[in-house]
Coordinates of C-alpha atoms in Angstrom, one line a residue:
M1 CA -13.7 -16.9 -3.2
T2 CA -13.5 -13.2 -4.0
E3 CA -15.0 -11.4 -6.8
N4 CA -11.5 -10.9 -8.4
N5 CA -11.1 -14.7 -8.5
I6 CA -8.5 -14.7 -5.4
T7 CA -8.5 -17.0 -2.6
E8 CA -9.4 -15.3 0.9
R9 CA -6.5 -15.1 3.1
E10 CA -7.3 -17.8 5.5
T11 CA -4.4 -19.6 6.9
T12 CA -4.7 -23.1 8.1
W13 CA -2.2 -25.6 8.9
A14 CA -2.0 -28.9 6.8
E15 CA -3.4 -30.9 9.4
K16 CA -5.5 -34.0 9.3
G17 CA -9.1 -33.9 10.9
D18 CA -9.9 -34.8 14.7
L19 CA -10.5 -38.4 14.3
A20 CA -7.2 -39.0 11.9
Y21 CA -5.3 -36.9 14.7
W22 CA -6.4 -38.8 17.6
A23 CA -6.3 -42.3 15.7
D24 CA -2.8 -41.6 15.1
T25 CA -2.0 -40.6 18.5
A26 CA -3.4 -43.6 20.0
L27 CA -1.6 -46.0 17.6
N28 CA 1.8 -43.9 18.8
I29 CA 1.1 -44.2 22.4
E30 CA 0.5 -47.8 22.1
R31 CA 4.0 -48.4 20.9
A32 CA 5.2 -46.0 23.8
R33 CA 3.1 -48.6 26.1
I34 CA 4.6 -51.7 24.7
A35 CA 8.3 -50.8 25.1
P36 CA 8.1 -50.5 29.0
Q37 CA 5.7 -53.5 29.1
V38 CA 8.3 -55.7 27.3
R39 CA 11.5 -54.3 29.5
L40 CA 9.3 -54.9 32.8
S41 CA 8.8 -58.2 31.4
H42 CA 12.4 -58.9 30.6
L43 CA 13.7 -57.5 33.9
A44 CA 11.3 -59.8 36.0
K45 CA 12.7 -62.7 34.3
T46 CA 16.0 -62.0 36.2
G47 CA 14.2 -61.2 39.2
R48 CA 14.8 -57.2 38.9
T49 CA 12.7 -54.1 39.1
S50 CA 12.3 -50.4 37.8
P51 CA 10.5 -48.0 39.5
D52 CA 10.8 -45.5 37.0
T53 CA 9.6 -47.8 34.2
E54 CA 6.7 -48.9 36.2
E55 CA 5.7 -45.1 36.6
F56 CA 6.2 -44.2 32.9
L57 CA 4.0 -47.1 32.0
K58 CA 1.2 -46.0 34.3
L59 CA 1.4 -42.2 32.6
V60 CA 1.4 -43.8 29.2
R61 CA -1.5 -45.8 30.0
T62 CA -3.4 -42.7 31.5
A63 CA -2.8 -41.0 28.0
E64 CA -3.8 -44.2 26.3
D65 CA -7.0 -44.4 28.1
F66 CA -7.6 -40.2 27.2
A67 CA -6.9 -40.6 23.3
D68 CA -9.2 -44.3 23.6
T69 CA -11.7 -42.0 25.1
R70 CA -11.4 -39.3 22.6
L71 CA -11.8 -41.8 19.5
A72 CA -14.8 -43.3 21.0
E73 CA -16.5 -40.1 21.2
L74 CA -15.7 -39.1 17.7
I75 CA -16.7 -42.3 16.2
I76 CA -20.2 -41.9 17.2
L77 CA -20.5 -38.9 15.2
H78 CA -19.0 -40.4 11.7
P79 CA -21.1 -41.4 9.0
T80 CA -20.3 -44.7 8.9
W81 CA -21.0 -45.7 12.8
P82 CA -24.8 -45.9 12.0
W83 CA -23.9 -49.1 10.3
A84 CA -20.7 -50.5 12.1
S85 CA -22.6 -50.0 15.3
K86 CA -24.7 -52.8 14.4
I87 CA -21.9 -55.6 14.0
L88 CA -21.1 -57.7 16.4
G89 CA -17.6 -57.5 17.1
I90 CA -17.5 -54.0 16.4
G91 CA -16.6 -51.5 19.0
K92 CA -15.6 -48.1 19.7
E93 CA -11.5 -48.5 20.1
N94 CA -10.3 -50.8 16.8
Y95 CA -12.9 -49.7 14.5
P96 CA -12.4 -45.7 14.9
K97 CA -8.4 -46.5 14.5
G98 CA -8.8 -48.0 10.9
V99 CA -11.5 -45.2 10.0
G100 CA -8.9 -42.5 11.2
L101 CA -6.3 -43.9 9.4
I102 CA -8.1 -43.4 6.1
E103 CA -8.8 -40.3 7.0
K104 CA -5.4 -39.2 7.6
F105 CA -4.8 -40.2 3.8
G106 CA -6.5 -36.6 3.2
R107 CA -4.1 -34.1 1.7
Y108 CA -4.1 -30.6 0.0
Y109 CA -3.6 -30.8 -3.7
D110 CA -2.2 -27.8 -6.0
I111 CA -4.7 -26.0 -8.0
G112 CA -5.7 -28.0 -11.1
S113 CA -3.8 -30.8 -10.0
P114 CA -5.1 -34.1 -12.4
M115 CA -5.0 -35.7 -9.3
I116 CA -8.4 -34.0 -7.8
P117 CA -11.6 -36.0 -8.4
S118 CA -14.0 -34.4 -10.6
Y119 CA -16.6 -34.3 -7.9
V120 CA -14.4 -32.4 -5.3
R121 CA -15.8 -28.7 -5.7
R122 CA -14.1 -27.1 -2.7
V123 CA -12.6 -23.5 -2.8
P124 CA -8.9 -23.3 -2.8
R125 CA -7.5 -22.4 0.3
H126 CA -4.0 -21.3 2.0
Y127 CA -2.6 -23.7 4.5
L128 CA 0.7 -24.0 6.1
K129 CA 3.0 -27.0 5.8
I130 CA 6.6 -27.9 6.9
E131 CA 8.8 -28.5 4.3
K132 CA 12.6 -28.9 4.7
D133 CA 12.2 -27.7 8.5
K134 CA 10.8 -24.7 7.1
V135 CA 7.0 -23.4 7.6
V136 CA 6.0 -23.1 3.7
D137 CA 2.8 -21.1 2.9
K138 CA 1.0 -22.8 0.2
E139 CA -2.5 -22.6 -1.5
G140 CA -4.4 -25.7 -2.8
I141 CA -7.5 -28.0 -2.7
W142 CA -8.4 -30.1 0.3
V143 CA -9.2 -33.7 -0.9
E144 CA -10.6 -36.5 2.0
G145 CA -9.1 -39.6 2.2
I146 CA -12.4 -41.6 1.2
E147 CA -12.5 -39.0 -1.6
R148 CA -9.1 -40.3 -2.7
L149 CA -10.1 -43.8 -2.5
A150 CA -12.4 -43.6 -5.7
T151 CA -12.8 -47.4 -6.4
P152 CA -12.9 -50.5 -4.4
S153 CA -9.4 -51.2 -5.8
K154 CA -7.4 -48.0 -4.5
L155 CA -9.0 -48.8 -1.3
W156 CA -7.7 -52.4 -0.8
K157 CA -4.3 -51.2 -2.7
Y158 CA -4.2 -48.7 0.3
E159 CA -5.0 -51.4 2.7
G160 CA -2.3 -54.0 1.5
F161 CA -5.4 -56.2 0.4
N162 CA -4.5 -56.1 -3.4
V163 CA -2.2 -58.5 -5.2
D164 CA 1.4 -57.5 -6.0
P165 CA 1.5 -57.9 -9.6
E166 CA 5.2 -59.0 -9.7
T167 CA 4.9 -61.9 -6.9
G168 CA 1.2 -62.6 -7.5
Q169 CA 0.9 -62.5 -3.4
V170 CA -0.1 -59.7 -0.9
P171 CA 2.5 -56.9 -0.9
K172 CA 5.1 -56.9 1.9
R173 CA 8.1 -54.9 3.0
R174 CA 11.0 -55.2 0.5
A175 CA 14.4 -53.9 1.8
G176 CA 15.1 -50.8 0.1
Q177 CA 11.6 -50.2 -1.2
K178 CA 9.1 -47.8 0.0
L179 CA 5.9 -49.4 1.0
S180 CA 3.0 -49.4 -1.5
F181 CA 0.3 -49.2 1.3
N182 CA -0.5 -48.3 4.6
M183 CA 1.0 -51.0 7.0
E184 CA -0.3 -49.3 10.4
L185 CA -3.9 -49.8 8.5
R186 CA -3.3 -53.4 7.5
A187 CA -2.4 -54.5 11.0
A188 CA -5.6 -52.4 12.4
L189 CA -7.6 -54.2 10.1
Y190 CA -6.6 -57.6 11.1
R191 CA -6.7 -56.6 14.7
L192 CA -10.7 -55.7 13.7
G193 CA -10.8 -59.1 11.7
S194 CA -9.9 -61.1 14.6
S195 CA -12.5 -59.3 16.9
L196 CA -15.1 -60.1 14.2
L197 CA -13.9 -63.8 14.1
R198 CA -14.1 -63.9 18.1
A199 CA -17.8 -62.3 18.1
K200 CA -18.8 -65.4 15.8
G201 CA -21.4 -63.3 14.2
I202 CA -22.6 -62.7 10.5
W203 CA -19.2 -61.9 9.3
Y204 CA -17.6 -65.2 10.8
H205 CA -20.5 -67.4 10.0
G206 CA -21.5 -65.5 6.3
S207 CA -24.2 -66.7 4.1
N208 CA -24.7 -67.6 0.4
D209 CA -27.9 -65.5 0.3
D210 CA -28.1 -62.7 -2.1
G211 CA -26.7 -59.6 -0.8
Y212 CA -24.2 -61.3 1.7
S213 CA -20.6 -61.9 2.4
P214 CA -19.8 -65.9 2.6
G215 CA -17.9 -64.5 5.4
Y216 CA -14.7 -66.4 7.1
E217 CA -16.3 -69.7 7.3
G218 CA -17.3 -69.4 3.8
Y219 CA -14.0 -68.1 2.4
R220 CA -12.1 -70.8 4.4
R221 CA -14.6 -73.4 2.7
R222 CA -14.0 -71.9 -0.9
I223 CA -10.2 -71.8 -0.7
T224 CA -10.0 -75.3 0.5
E225 CA -12.5 -76.3 -2.2
R226 CA -10.2 -74.3 -5.1
K227 CA -7.1 -76.2 -3.8
A228 CA -8.7 -79.4 -4.6
G229 CA -5.7 -82.4 -4.0
I230 CA -3.9 -80.2 -1.8
E231 CA -3.4 -81.2 2.1
V232 CA -4.0 -78.8 4.8
V233 CA -1.6 -79.3 7.6
P234 CA -1.0 -77.7 10.8
T235 CA 1.5 -74.6 10.7
P236 CA 4.9 -75.5 12.2
K237 CA 5.9 -74.1 15.6
G238 CA 9.7 -73.3 14.6
R239 CA 12.2 -73.0 11.7
V240 CA 12.2 -75.8 8.8
C241 CA 14.8 -78.0 7.5
L242 CA 14.2 -79.0 3.9
N243 CA 17.0 -81.4 3.9
C244 CA 15.5 -83.6 7.0
N245 CA 11.8 -82.4 6.4
I246 CA 11.4 -81.4 10.2
D247 CA 10.4 -78.6 12.4
V248 CA 13.0 -77.2 14.6
I249 CA 11.4 -75.2 17.7
A250 CA 14.2 -74.0 19.5
K251 CA 14.5 -70.5 19.2
K252 CA 18.2 -69.6 18.7
T253 CA 19.5 -71.9 16.5
L254 CA 19.9 -71.5 12.8
Y255 CA 21.1 -74.7 11.8
C256 CA 19.5 -78.2 11.7
P257 CA 20.9 -80.1 14.8
N258 CA 20.8 -83.4 12.7
C259 CA 22.2 -82.0 9.4
G260 CA 24.2 -78.9 10.0
E261 CA 22.1 -77.2 7.3
K262 CA 20.4 -73.9 7.6
L263 CA 17.2 -73.8 8.7
T264 CA 14.7 -71.7 6.5
L265 CA 11.6 -70.0 7.5
K266 CA 7.7 -71.9 7.3
R267 CA 7.4 -72.8 3.9
E268 CA 4.8 -74.9 2.6
P269 CA 5.9 -77.8 0.7
A270 CA 4.2 -78.7 -2.6
G271 CA 0.9 -80.3 -2.3
Y272 CA 0.4 -78.5 1.1
L273 CA -1.1 -75.7 2.7
F274 CA -0.7 -74.5 6.2
L275 CA -3.5 -74.3 8.6
G276 CA -2.0 -70.7 9.6
H277 CA -2.0 -69.7 5.7
L278 CA -5.3 -70.8 5.4
H279 CA -6.8 -68.8 8.1
M280 CA -4.8 -65.7 7.0
M281 CA -6.1 -66.0 3.4
A282 CA -10.0 -66.5 4.6
M283 CA -9.8 -63.5 7.1
R284 CA -8.2 -61.3 4.3
E285 CA -11.2 -62.2 1.8
M286 CA -13.8 -61.4 4.8
L287 CA -12.0 -58.2 5.3
K288 CA -12.0 -57.4 1.7
D289 CA -15.7 -57.6 1.7
F290 CA -15.9 -55.7 5.2
S291 CA -13.7 -52.7 3.8
I292 CA -15.9 -52.3 0.7
C293 CA -19.2 -52.4 2.7
M294 CA -17.8 -49.7 5.0
W295 CA -16.3 -47.7 1.8
L296 CA -20.0 -47.9 -0.2
V297 CA -21.8 -46.9 3.2
W298 CA -19.4 -43.7 3.9
R299 CA -19.0 -42.3 0.1
E300 CA -22.9 -42.9 0.2
A301 CA -23.5 -40.9 3.3
L302 CA -21.4 -38.2 1.6
G303 CA -23.3 -38.2 -1.7
L304 CA -20.0 -39.5 -3.6
P305 CA -20.1 -41.8 -6.8
I306 CA -20.0 -45.5 -5.9
T307 CA -18.9 -48.7 -7.8
Q308 CA -19.0 -52.2 -7.3
P309 CA -15.6 -54.1 -7.3
Y310 CA -14.0 -55.9 -10.0
K311 CA -15.7 -59.4 -9.0
V312 CA -18.7 -58.0 -9.4
V313 CA -18.7 -56.2 -12.6
K314 CA -16.3 -58.5 -14.5
L315 CA -16.8 -61.9 -12.7
N316 CA -20.6 -61.9 -12.1
H317 CA -19.9 -62.5 -8.3
K318 CA -22.9 -61.2 -6.1
P319 CA -23.2 -57.7 -4.8
I320 CA -22.9 -57.2 -0.9
D321 CA -25.6 -55.0 0.6
P322 CA -24.0 -53.6 4.0
W323 CA -27.1 -53.5 5.1
K324 CA -27.6 -57.2 5.1
M325 CA -24.4 -57.6 7.0
I326 CA -25.5 -56.5 10.3
D327 CA -26.4 -58.5 13.4
K328 CA -26.1 -56.8 16.6
P329 CA -29.2 -57.2 18.6
E330 CA -31.0 -53.8 19.3
E331 CA -30.4 -53.7 23.3
D332 CA -26.8 -53.9 22.7
R333 CA -26.9 -51.2 20.3
E334 CA -28.5 -48.7 22.8
N335 CA -25.7 -49.3 25.2
Q336 CA -22.8 -48.0 23.3

């Protein structure tokens, strides 16, 4: 600010940081790469080819490699990388996409807005923003994504890991309603979770010792014990006829071949829990713990206030120490 309390006329675009930009770009390019792959696979089923589509796929893959390389170069400078780089299953492709989508949550607020956290003390800046197809010169205060996510519950809500108060379940898409969470971030985190499970490290096995997360296996056991009396059964491969209680695998039929009743999606009968549902519930709990560890490391590195989640403060669960939930051998860390 100047002596007259007027902001200096330094104008910038209302853009996100580099990591946020390249994470968003990489995900967009990924979609552009999948489309020609699907087309070529469909053409191959009828013995046809498309040289133009094949050439386009090569170009998209080159662009995707470039974006992934930029992400890998940027993530090592991030305040959470000294922690994340020590975890089996965490690499420089999926992890920076999740972090970048959190950074993308940053935005400018009007001066004096109650949405600006008290610990954000930045000087107001002029910035340019596109509104209704016009470039508008505005003035505001920038708040980073991690600064906006001031509590663990806000982080979980943005990730889509909270519980919908209306349904008591994880929030889902609803026709005609705006999403209450970042669908891309939740998808990126589930992909990250799959990588943690494949690595079969500390986040897979977990521990009951102080400072540790129960991990994927620990949460599977807890969920099964909590649902005592419920039988865990394999997930049906197709749609289900509730009238005949059969699984119909045929892809293109919507009606039961036996009774003609309309088939339903996979729904658990009373007293049963599908294996796929159990798997997703356990992975979600594991990812919630992982997210909190990332959040704690990130905010602590930036000197921001930190709090423990509700289950620790109110339900007397054990707090998790992020630095105990690391397991990558030293030589593997050096090769990253």
